[in-house]
Amino acid sequence: CVRLAAWIFLLLLPGLSDGGKLLVVPMDGSHWLSMRQVVEKLTERGHEVVVVIPEVSWQMGMTQAYTVKTYPVSFTLEELDGAFHEYVHSHLKGLPFPQNALALYNSSIAVFNVFFSHCKDLFRNRELMQYLNQSDFDALLTDPISLCGAIVANYFSLPFIFFMRGFPCGLHYTATQCPNPLSYVPRLFTFNSDRMTFFQRVENALVALLELGYCNGFYAEAMKFSSEVLQRDVSLLDLLTSASIWLLRFDYVLEYVRPVMPNMIFVGGINCVQKKPLSKVRSFSPDYTFSNEIGFFQIAHKESSYDLNTAKFRNVSYSNLSKLFLIFWVFLFFNHKTPITHLNNWVT
Ligand SMILES: *[C@@H]1O[C@H](CO)[C@@H](O)[C@H](O)[C@H]1NC(C)=O
Ligand SMILES: *[C@@H]1O[C@H](CO)[C@@H](O)[C@H](O)[C@H]1NC(C)=O
Ligand SMILES: *[C@@H]1O[C@H](CO)[C@@H](O)[C@H](O)[C@H]1NC(C)=O
Ligand SMILES: *[C@@H]1O[C@H](CO)[C@@H](O)[C@H](O)[C@H]1NC(C)=O
């Protein structure tokens, strides 16, 4: 992360000595846990950082370290939790394929829309918007998934930097016009490698066909809103292509080697930064342990017949995929409690 901070430092400060002014529009959850340290480091180095967050959130709160501006939102924490629980529940219903995928898709749209509604609340908040307009920021740092930061950056015509681990539909490659040949670059969740058989390539092509439709559906509400505020027809790619830099928290345990564009910079693995020792530990597979402090982990534990050790991540069947997503998601969400190196044992 020191390297990452150094990168941002360099990016924001070409030849200046008195610090830049950065607006941060973060995404809640694990996304913020990883970004927070960058924000703190930038503040430490004398940059003026303003973080804009909704009043209701899981992980994001007030701090002494940098300026935080909050805005009231139209949902409660219970509603946010409720949408998330529904999302978790949809993984565990045990529906057959393709109903499981549909339910999953459905609930992820629902949880995203609750998340995204805070963006509408931000734009509704005239006082804060006026403050942002008058603050004369040099750049904006955001997570692409929520799209809100990208909309704000486009709205105020600010150069912006994405900081991310993953993005659905390979949009980070499409938006940057990265070479992405279907014959060699496996699409997400196909679990293929860069050496595909003919039929795997066909599968890869079919998944790639689904991708844009999937993301257009997923982001439909957000696109409608951004067209309203930007007062033009905005496509998903329009919003994303104007990003100046993509800082990628990629780890090659999960990614294949592939070409990237010069504005895509690898800043080191997945990382939610704080590593705390596990307090209560349950063995989930011979190689891996989870904390069982939180209800979700116990759900995962009930599924312990699911053997992560033999059903390895890459060739697990589709019917078991949603459980794996859940476990993986939970892992990412709470991995600030676990040493990241365990992932090496887990995913092969
Ligand atoms: C998706 O959600 C809508 C309501 O938001 C519901 O009517 C529909 O039945 C759901 N479909 C599936 C497959 O769960
Ligand atoms: C920002 O404020 C200026 C005037 O100070 C105004 O002309 C401009 O339209 C505002 N920009 C936005 C995006 O609201
Ligand atoms: C995974 O795939 C490899 C080879 O493709 C196969 O040998 C192995 O049995 C598979 N594992 C499972 C759990 O299906
Ligand atoms: C999928 O899960 C079921 C039980 O939920 C298990 O019996 C089966 O072996 C799993 N299949 C794979 C490929 O992991």
CSV table of C-alpha atoms and ligand atoms in Angstrom, one decimal:
chain,number,residue,atom,x,y,z
A,1,CYS,CA,0.0,0.0,0.0
A,2,VAL,CA,2.9,2.3,0.4
A,3,ARG,CA,3.6,1.7,-3.2
A,4,LEU,CA,0.0,2.5,-4.0
A,5,ALA,CA,0.1,5.7,-2.0
A,6,ALA,CA,3.3,6.6,-3.8
A,7,TRP,CA,1.6,6.2,-7.1
A,8,ILE,CA,-1.3,8.4,-6.3
A,9,PHE,CA,1.1,10.8,-4.8
A,10,LEU,CA,3.0,11.0,-8.1
A,11,LEU,CA,-0.3,11.1,-10.1
A,12,LEU,CA,-1.7,14.0,-8.2
A,13,LEU,CA,1.4,16.0,-7.7
A,14,PRO,CA,3.4,16.6,-10.9
A,15,GLY,CA,5.9,19.2,-9.8
A,16,LEU,CA,3.8,20.7,-7.0
A,17,SER,CA,5.0,21.0,-3.5
A,18,ASP,CA,2.0,22.2,-1.7
A,19,GLY,CA,-0.4,19.3,-2.1
A,20,GLY,CA,-3.4,18.6,-4.3
A,21,LYS,CA,-7.1,18.7,-3.5
A,22,LEU,CA,-8.8,15.4,-3.9
A,23,LEU,CA,-12.5,14.5,-3.7
A,24,VAL,CA,-13.2,10.9,-2.7
A,25,VAL,CA,-16.5,9.3,-3.5
A,26,PRO,CA,-16.2,5.8,-1.9
A,27,MET,CA,-18.2,2.6,-2.0
A,28,ASP,CA,-19.3,1.0,1.2
A,29,GLY,CA,-18.1,-2.3,2.6
A,30,SER,CA,-14.9,-4.0,1.9
A,31,HIS,CA,-14.3,-1.4,-0.9
A,32,TRP,CA,-14.0,1.3,1.6
A,33,LEU,CA,-11.8,-0.7,3.9
A,34,SER,CA,-9.2,-0.9,1.2
A,35,MET,CA,-9.5,2.7,0.0
A,36,ARG,CA,-9.4,4.2,3.4
A,37,GLN,CA,-5.7,3.6,4.0
A,38,VAL,CA,-4.9,5.3,0.7
A,39,VAL,CA,-7.0,8.3,1.7
A,40,GLU,CA,-5.2,8.4,5.1
A,41,LYS,CA,-1.8,8.3,3.5
A,42,LEU,CA,-2.7,11.1,1.1
A,43,THR,CA,-3.8,13.2,4.0
A,44,GLU,CA,-0.7,12.5,5.9
A,45,ARG,CA,1.3,13.7,2.9
A,46,GLY,CA,-0.3,17.1,3.0
A,47,HIS,CA,-3.0,16.7,0.4
A,48,GLU,CA,-6.4,18.1,1.1
A,49,VAL,CA,-8.8,15.2,1.0
A,50,VAL,CA,-12.6,15.5,1.2
A,51,VAL,CA,-14.6,12.3,1.5
A,52,VAL,CA,-18.2,12.4,0.7
A,53,ILE,CA,-20.3,9.7,2.3
A,54,PRO,CA,-24.0,9.0,3.0
A,55,GLU,CA,-25.2,9.3,6.6
A,56,VAL,CA,-26.2,5.7,6.6
A,57,SER,CA,-23.5,3.2,5.8
A,58,TRP,CA,-21.8,0.0,7.2
A,59,GLN,CA,-18.2,0.8,7.3
A,60,MET,CA,-17.8,4.5,6.5
A,61,GLY,CA,-17.7,6.9,9.4
A,62,MET,CA,-16.3,10.1,10.8
A,63,THR,CA,-12.7,10.5,11.3
A,64,GLN,CA,-10.1,13.0,12.5
A,65,ALA,CA,-7.7,12.2,9.7
A,66,TYR,CA,-9.4,13.8,6.7
A,67,THR,CA,-12.5,15.9,6.0
A,68,VAL,CA,-15.7,14.0,5.8
A,69,LYS,CA,-18.9,15.5,4.3
A,70,THR,CA,-22.1,13.6,4.9
A,71,TYR,CA,-25.5,13.9,3.4
A,72,PRO,CA,-28.9,12.5,4.5
A,73,VAL,CA,-30.2,9.5,2.6
A,74,SER,CA,-33.7,8.2,2.0
A,75,PHE,CA,-33.0,4.7,3.3
A,76,THR,CA,-32.4,3.3,6.7
A,77,LEU,CA,-29.7,1.0,7.9
A,78,GLU,CA,-32.4,-1.7,8.3
A,79,GLU,CA,-33.3,-1.4,4.7
A,80,LEU,CA,-29.7,-1.6,3.6
A,81,ASP,CA,-29.2,-4.7,5.8
A,82,GLY,CA,-32.5,-6.2,4.6
A,83,ALA,CA,-31.5,-5.9,0.9
A,84,PHE,CA,-28.2,-7.4,1.7
A,85,HIS,CA,-29.7,-10.3,3.7
A,86,GLU,CA,-32.0,-11.0,0.8
A,87,TYR,CA,-29.0,-11.0,-1.4
A,88,VAL,CA,-27.2,-13.5,0.8
A,89,HIS,CA,-30.4,-15.6,1.1
A,90,SER,CA,-30.7,-15.9,-2.7
A,91,HIS,CA,-27.3,-17.7,-2.7
A,92,LEU,CA,-28.6,-20.3,-0.2
A,93,LYS,CA,-32.0,-21.1,-1.6
A,94,GLY,CA,-30.6,-24.1,-3.4
A,95,LEU,CA,-32.6,-23.4,-6.5
A,96,PRO,CA,-31.6,-25.3,-9.6
A,97,PHE,CA,-29.8,-23.7,-12.5
A,98,PRO,CA,-30.9,-21.3,-14.1
A,99,GLN,CA,-33.4,-20.1,-11.4
A,100,ASN,CA,-30.5,-19.7,-9.0
A,101,ALA,CA,-28.7,-17.4,-11.4
A,102,LEU,CA,-31.9,-15.4,-12.0
A,103,ALA,CA,-32.6,-15.1,-8.3
A,104,LEU,CA,-29.0,-14.0,-7.7
A,105,TYR,CA,-29.2,-11.5,-10.5
A,106,ASN,CA,-32.5,-10.2,-9.2
A,107,SER,CA,-31.3,-9.8,-5.7
A,108,SER,CA,-28.0,-8.2,-6.7
A,109,ILE,CA,-29.9,-5.6,-8.7
A,110,ALA,CA,-32.1,-4.9,-5.7
A,111,VAL,CA,-29.1,-4.5,-3.3
A,112,PHE,CA,-27.3,-2.3,-5.9
A,113,ASN,CA,-30.3,-0.1,-6.3
A,114,VAL,CA,-30.5,0.5,-2.5
A,115,PHE,CA,-26.8,1.3,-2.6
A,116,PHE,CA,-27.2,3.6,-5.6
A,117,SER,CA,-30.1,5.5,-4.2
A,118,HIS,CA,-27.7,7.4,-2.0
A,119,CYS,CA,-26.2,8.9,-5.2
A,120,LYS,CA,-29.6,10.4,-5.9
A,121,ASP,CA,-29.6,11.8,-2.4
A,122,LEU,CA,-26.2,13.4,-3.0
A,123,PHE,CA,-27.3,15.1,-6.1
A,124,ARG,CA,-30.5,16.3,-4.3
A,125,ASN,CA,-28.4,17.9,-1.7
A,126,ARG,CA,-27.9,21.4,-3.2
A,127,GLU,CA,-25.8,22.8,-0.4
A,128,LEU,CA,-23.3,20.0,-0.6
A,129,MET,CA,-23.3,20.0,-4.4
A,130,GLN,CA,-22.6,23.7,-4.3
A,131,TYR,CA,-19.8,23.2,-1.9
A,132,LEU,CA,-18.3,20.6,-4.1
A,133,ASN,CA,-18.6,22.8,-7.2
A,134,GLN,CA,-16.9,25.7,-5.4
A,135,SER,CA,-14.1,23.6,-3.9
A,136,ASP,CA,-12.1,23.4,-7.0
A,137,PHE,CA,-10.8,19.8,-6.7
A,138,ASP,CA,-7.9,18.7,-8.7
A,139,ALA,CA,-9.2,15.1,-9.1
A,140,LEU,CA,-11.6,12.6,-7.9
A,141,LEU,CA,-10.9,9.1,-6.5
A,142,THR,CA,-13.6,6.5,-6.5
A,143,ASP,CA,-14.6,2.9,-6.8
A,144,PRO,CA,-16.1,2.2,-10.3
A,145,ILE,CA,-18.7,-0.4,-9.0
A,146,SER,CA,-21.0,2.2,-7.5
A,147,LEU,CA,-20.8,4.5,-10.6
A,148,CYS,CA,-21.7,7.4,-8.3
A,149,GLY,CA,-18.1,8.7,-8.3
A,150,ALA,CA,-17.9,8.5,-12.1
A,151,ILE,CA,-21.2,10.5,-12.4
A,152,VAL,CA,-20.0,13.1,-9.9
A,153,ALA,CA,-16.7,13.4,-11.8
A,154,ASN,CA,-18.5,13.8,-15.1
A,155,TYR,CA,-20.9,16.3,-13.6
A,156,PHE,CA,-18.1,18.5,-12.4
A,157,SER,CA,-15.8,17.7,-15.3
A,158,LEU,CA,-13.1,16.5,-12.9
A,159,PRO,CA,-10.3,14.1,-13.9
A,160,PHE,CA,-10.9,10.8,-12.0
A,161,ILE,CA,-9.1,7.8,-10.8
A,162,PHE,CA,-10.6,4.4,-10.3
A,163,PHE,CA,-9.4,2.2,-7.5
A,164,MET,CA,-10.8,-1.3,-7.8
A,165,ARG,CA,-10.5,-5.1,-7.3
A,166,GLY,CA,-13.1,-6.3,-9.6
A,167,PHE,CA,-15.7,-5.0,-12.0
A,168,PRO,CA,-18.5,-6.9,-13.6
A,169,CYS,CA,-18.6,-7.8,-17.3
A,170,GLY,CA,-15.0,-6.9,-17.8
A,171,LEU,CA,-16.0,-3.3,-18.2
A,172,HIS,CA,-12.6,-2.2,-17.1
A,173,TYR,CA,-11.2,-3.8,-20.2
A,174,THR,CA,-13.9,-2.6,-22.5
A,175,ALA,CA,-13.8,0.9,-21.2
A,176,THR,CA,-10.1,1.2,-21.6
A,177,GLN,CA,-10.1,-0.4,-25.0
A,178,CYS,CA,-7.8,-3.1,-23.7
A,179,PRO,CA,-7.0,-6.0,-26.0
A,180,ASN,CA,-9.3,-8.8,-24.8
A,181,PRO,CA,-9.2,-11.7,-27.3
A,182,LEU,CA,-11.9,-14.2,-26.6
A,183,SER,CA,-9.6,-17.1,-27.7
A,184,TYR,CA,-7.1,-16.4,-25.0
A,185,VAL,CA,-8.7,-14.3,-22.2
A,186,PRO,CA,-11.2,-16.3,-20.2
A,187,ARG,CA,-14.3,-14.5,-19.1
A,188,LEU,CA,-15.2,-14.2,-15.5
A,189,PHE,CA,-16.9,-17.3,-14.0
A,190,THR,CA,-16.1,-19.6,-16.9
A,191,PHE,CA,-13.2,-20.9,-14.9
A,192,ASN,CA,-11.4,-21.5,-18.1
A,193,SER,CA,-7.7,-20.8,-18.4
A,194,ASP,CA,-5.8,-19.1,-21.2
A,195,ARG,CA,-5.5,-22.4,-22.9
A,196,MET,CA,-8.9,-23.3,-24.0
A,197,THR,CA,-10.3,-26.1,-26.0
A,198,PHE,CA,-12.6,-25.3,-29.0
A,199,PHE,CA,-15.7,-25.8,-26.9
A,200,GLN,CA,-14.3,-23.7,-24.0
A,201,ARG,CA,-13.7,-20.9,-26.5
A,202,VAL,CA,-17.3,-21.2,-27.7
A,203,GLU,CA,-18.4,-21.0,-24.0
A,204,ASN,CA,-16.2,-18.0,-23.5
A,205,ALA,CA,-17.7,-16.3,-26.5
A,206,LEU,CA,-21.2,-17.0,-25.3
A,207,VAL,CA,-20.4,-15.7,-21.8
A,208,ALA,CA,-18.9,-12.6,-23.4
A,209,LEU,CA,-22.1,-12.1,-25.4
A,210,LEU,CA,-24.1,-12.1,-22.1
A,211,GLU,CA,-21.9,-9.7,-20.4
A,212,LEU,CA,-23.0,-6.4,-21.7
A,213,GLY,CA,-26.7,-7.3,-21.5
A,214,TYR,CA,-26.1,-8.4,-17.9
A,215,CYS,CA,-24.4,-5.1,-17.0
A,216,ASN,CA,-26.8,-2.9,-18.8
A,217,GLY,CA,-29.6,-4.6,-16.8
A,218,PHE,CA,-27.6,-4.3,-13.6
A,219,TYR,CA,-26.9,-0.6,-14.1
A,220,ALA,CA,-30.1,0.4,-15.8
A,221,GLU,CA,-31.3,2.5,-12.9
A,222,ALA,CA,-27.9,4.2,-12.5
A,223,MET,CA,-27.8,4.9,-16.2
A,224,LYS,CA,-31.2,6.5,-16.2
A,225,PHE,CA,-30.2,8.7,-13.4
A,226,SER,CA,-26.9,9.7,-14.9
A,227,SER,CA,-28.6,10.7,-18.2
A,228,GLU,CA,-30.9,12.9,-16.1
A,229,VAL,CA,-28.2,14.7,-14.2
A,230,LEU,CA,-25.7,15.0,-17.1
A,231,GLN,CA,-28.6,16.0,-19.4
A,232,ARG,CA,-27.5,13.8,-22.3
A,233,ASP,CA,-27.9,10.2,-23.3
A,234,VAL,CA,-25.2,8.4,-21.3
A,235,SER,CA,-24.1,4.8,-21.9
A,236,LEU,CA,-22.3,2.8,-19.3
A,237,LEU,CA,-19.1,3.0,-21.4
A,238,ASP,CA,-19.4,6.8,-21.8
A,239,LEU,CA,-19.2,7.2,-18.1
A,240,LEU,CA,-16.3,4.9,-17.6
A,241,THR,CA,-14.0,5.7,-20.6
A,242,SER,CA,-13.2,9.2,-19.3
A,243,ALA,CA,-11.4,7.7,-16.3
A,244,SER,CA,-7.7,8.9,-16.3
A,245,ILE,CA,-6.2,6.1,-14.3
A,246,TRP,CA,-7.3,2.6,-13.2
A,247,LEU,CA,-5.5,1.5,-10.0
A,248,LEU,CA,-6.0,-2.3,-9.9
A,249,ARG,CA,-5.8,-4.3,-6.7
A,250,PHE,CA,-5.3,-7.5,-8.7
A,251,ASP,CA,-3.8,-10.6,-7.4
A,252,TYR,CA,-2.6,-13.2,-9.9
A,253,VAL,CA,-4.1,-15.9,-7.7
A,254,LEU,CA,-7.4,-14.8,-9.2
A,255,GLU,CA,-6.4,-13.2,-12.5
A,256,TYR,CA,-4.8,-14.5,-15.6
A,257,VAL,CA,-1.8,-12.8,-17.1
A,258,ARG,CA,-3.1,-10.6,-19.9
A,259,PRO,CA,-2.3,-7.3,-21.7
A,260,VAL,CA,-3.4,-4.1,-20.1
A,261,MET,CA,-3.4,-0.4,-21.1
A,262,PRO,CA,-0.8,2.1,-19.9
A,263,ASN,CA,-3.3,3.8,-17.6
A,264,MET,CA,-4.1,0.5,-15.8
A,265,ILE,CA,-1.7,0.2,-12.9
A,266,PHE,CA,-1.3,-2.8,-10.6
A,267,VAL,CA,-1.0,-1.6,-7.0
A,268,GLY,CA,-0.9,-4.9,-5.2
A,269,GLY,CA,-3.3,-7.6,-4.1
A,270,ILE,CA,-6.8,-7.7,-2.9
A,271,ASN,CA,-6.3,-6.4,0.6
A,272,CYS,CA,-8.7,-4.8,3.0
A,273,VAL,CA,-5.6,-3.6,4.8
A,274,GLN,CA,-6.1,-4.2,8.5
A,275,LYS,CA,-5.1,-7.7,9.4
A,276,LYS,CA,-6.3,-8.8,12.8
A,277,PRO,CA,-5.9,-12.2,14.3
A,278,LEU,CA,-9.0,-14.4,14.2
A,279,SER,CA,-10.8,-14.3,17.4
A,280,LYS,CA,-13.0,-17.4,17.2
A,281,VAL,CA,-11.9,-19.7,14.6
A,282,ARG,CA,-13.7,-22.5,12.8
A,283,SER,CA,-12.1,-24.9,10.5
A,284,PHE,CA,-14.0,-24.8,7.2
A,285,SER,CA,-11.7,-26.9,5.1
A,286,PRO,CA,-8.4,-28.5,5.9
A,287,ASP,CA,-6.6,-25.5,4.5
A,288,TYR,CA,-8.8,-22.7,5.5
A,289,THR,CA,-10.5,-21.2,8.5
A,290,PHE,CA,-13.1,-18.5,9.0
A,291,SER,CA,-14.2,-16.6,12.0
A,292,ASN,CA,-17.6,-17.6,13.2
A,293,GLU,CA,-18.4,-14.4,15.0
A,294,ILE,CA,-20.7,-13.3,12.3
A,295,GLY,CA,-23.9,-15.1,11.3
A,296,PHE,CA,-22.9,-15.4,7.7
A,297,PHE,CA,-19.9,-17.5,8.6
A,298,GLN,CA,-22.1,-19.9,10.4
A,299,ILE,CA,-24.2,-20.3,7.3
A,300,ALA,CA,-21.0,-21.0,5.5
A,301,HIS,CA,-20.1,-23.5,8.2
A,302,LYS,CA,-23.4,-25.4,7.8
A,303,GLU,CA,-22.3,-26.0,4.2
A,304,SER,CA,-19.1,-27.6,5.3
A,305,SER,CA,-19.9,-30.6,3.3
A,306,TYR,CA,-19.0,-28.4,0.5
A,307,ASP,CA,-15.3,-29.2,0.2
A,308,LEU,CA,-13.4,-26.3,-1.0
A,309,ASN,CA,-10.3,-28.4,-1.0
A,310,THR,CA,-11.4,-30.8,-3.6
A,311,ALA,CA,-13.9,-28.8,-5.5
A,312,LYS,CA,-11.4,-26.2,-6.4
A,313,PHE,CA,-12.5,-22.7,-7.4
A,314,ARG,CA,-11.9,-23.0,-11.1
A,315,ASN,CA,-13.8,-26.2,-11.9
A,316,VAL,CA,-16.7,-26.1,-9.6
A,317,SER,CA,-20.0,-26.9,-11.3
A,318,TYR,CA,-22.5,-24.1,-12.0
A,319,SER,CA,-25.0,-25.4,-9.6
A,320,ASN,CA,-22.5,-24.8,-6.8
A,321,LEU,CA,-21.4,-21.5,-8.0
A,322,SER,CA,-23.7,-19.3,-6.0
A,323,LYS,CA,-22.5,-20.8,-2.8
A,324,LEU,CA,-19.0,-20.2,-3.8
A,325,PHE,CA,-19.8,-16.6,-4.7
A,326,LEU,CA,-21.3,-16.1,-1.3
A,327,ILE,CA,-18.3,-17.7,0.5
A,328,PHE,CA,-15.9,-15.7,-1.7
A,329,TRP,CA,-17.8,-12.5,-1.1
A,330,VAL,CA,-17.9,-13.1,2.6
A,331,PHE,CA,-14.2,-13.8,2.5
A,332,LEU,CA,-13.5,-10.5,0.7
A,333,PHE,CA,-15.8,-8.6,2.9
A,334,PHE,CA,-14.2,-9.7,6.1
A,335,ASN,CA,-10.7,-10.5,5.0
A,336,HIS,CA,-9.4,-7.7,7.1
A,337,LYS,CA,-9.6,-10.2,9.8
A,338,THR,CA,-7.6,-12.9,8.0
A,339,PRO,CA,-4.1,-13.0,6.5
A,340,ILE,CA,-4.5,-12.7,2.8
A,341,THR,CA,-1.9,-15.4,2.1
A,342,HIS,CA,-4.5,-18.0,2.9
A,343,LEU,CA,-6.0,-17.3,-0.4
A,344,ASN,CA,-3.1,-19.0,-2.1
A,345,ASN,CA,-4.0,-22.3,-0.5
A,346,TRP,CA,-7.6,-21.9,-1.2
A,347,VAL,CA,-7.8,-21.0,-4.8
A,348,THR,CA,-5.6,-23.0,-7.1
B,1,LIG,C1,-37.2,-10.6,-9.4
B,1,LIG,O1,-37.7,-9.6,-8.6
B,1,LIG,C2,-39.1,-9.2,-8.9
B,1,LIG,C3,-39.4,-8.0,-8.0
B,1,LIG,O2,-38.4,-7.2,-7.8
B,1,LIG,C4,-40.0,-10.3,-8.8
B,1,LIG,O3,-41.3,-10.0,-9.1
B,1,LIG,C5,-39.5,-11.5,-9.6
B,1,LIG,O4,-40.3,-12.6,-9.4
B,1,LIG,C6,-38.1,-11.8,-9.3
B,1,LIG,N1,-37.6,-12.9,-10.2
B,1,LIG,C7,-36.9,-13.9,-9.7
B,1,LIG,C8,-36.4,-14.9,-10.8
B,1,LIG,O5,-36.6,-14.1,-8.6
B,2,LIG,C1,-20.6,25.5,-10.7
B,2,LIG,O1,-20.7,26.8,-10.3
B,2,LIG,C2,-20.6,27.7,-11.4
B,2,LIG,C3,-20.7,29.1,-10.9
B,2,LIG,O2,-19.9,29.3,-9.8
B,2,LIG,C4,-21.6,27.5,-12.4
B,2,LIG,O3,-21.5,28.3,-13.6
B,2,LIG,C5,-21.6,26.0,-12.9
B,2,LIG,O4,-22.6,25.7,-13.7
B,2,LIG,C6,-21.6,25.1,-11.7
B,2,LIG,N1,-21.4,23.7,-12.1
B,2,LIG,C7,-22.2,22.8,-11.8
B,2,LIG,C8,-21.9,21.4,-12.4
B,2,LIG,O5,-23.2,22.9,-11.1
B,3,LIG,C1,-11.1,-30.4,-11.9
B,3,LIG,O1,-10.6,-30.6,-13.2
B,3,LIG,C2,-9.5,-31.5,-13.3
B,3,LIG,C3,-9.0,-31.5,-14.7
B,3,LIG,O2,-9.7,-30.7,-15.6
B,3,LIG,C4,-10.0,-32.9,-12.9
B,3,LIG,O3,-9.0,-33.8,-12.9
B,3,LIG,C5,-10.6,-32.8,-11.5
B,3,LIG,O4,-11.2,-34.0,-11.1
B,3,LIG,C6,-11.6,-31.7,-11.4
B,3,LIG,N1,-12.0,-31.6,-10.0
B,3,LIG,C7,-13.3,-31.6,-9.6
B,3,LIG,C8,-13.5,-31.4,-8.2
B,3,LIG,O5,-14.2,-31.7,-10.4
B,4,LIG,C1,-22.2,-29.3,-5.3
B,4,LIG,O1,-22.8,-29.3,-4.1
B,4,LIG,C2,-23.4,-30.6,-3.7
B,4,LIG,C3,-24.0,-30.4,-2.4
B,4,LIG,O2,-24.5,-29.1,-2.1
B,4,LIG,C4,-22.3,-31.6,-3.7
B,4,LIG,O3,-22.9,-32.9,-3.4
B,4,LIG,C5,-21.6,-31.7,-5.0
B,4,LIG,O4,-20.5,-32.5,-4.9
B,4,LIG,C6,-21.1,-30.3,-5.4
B,4,LIG,N1,-20.4,-30.4,-6.7
B,4,LIG,C7,-19.2,-29.9,-7.0
B,4,LIG,C8,-18.7,-30.1,-8.3
B,4,LIG,O5,-18.6,-29.3,-6.1
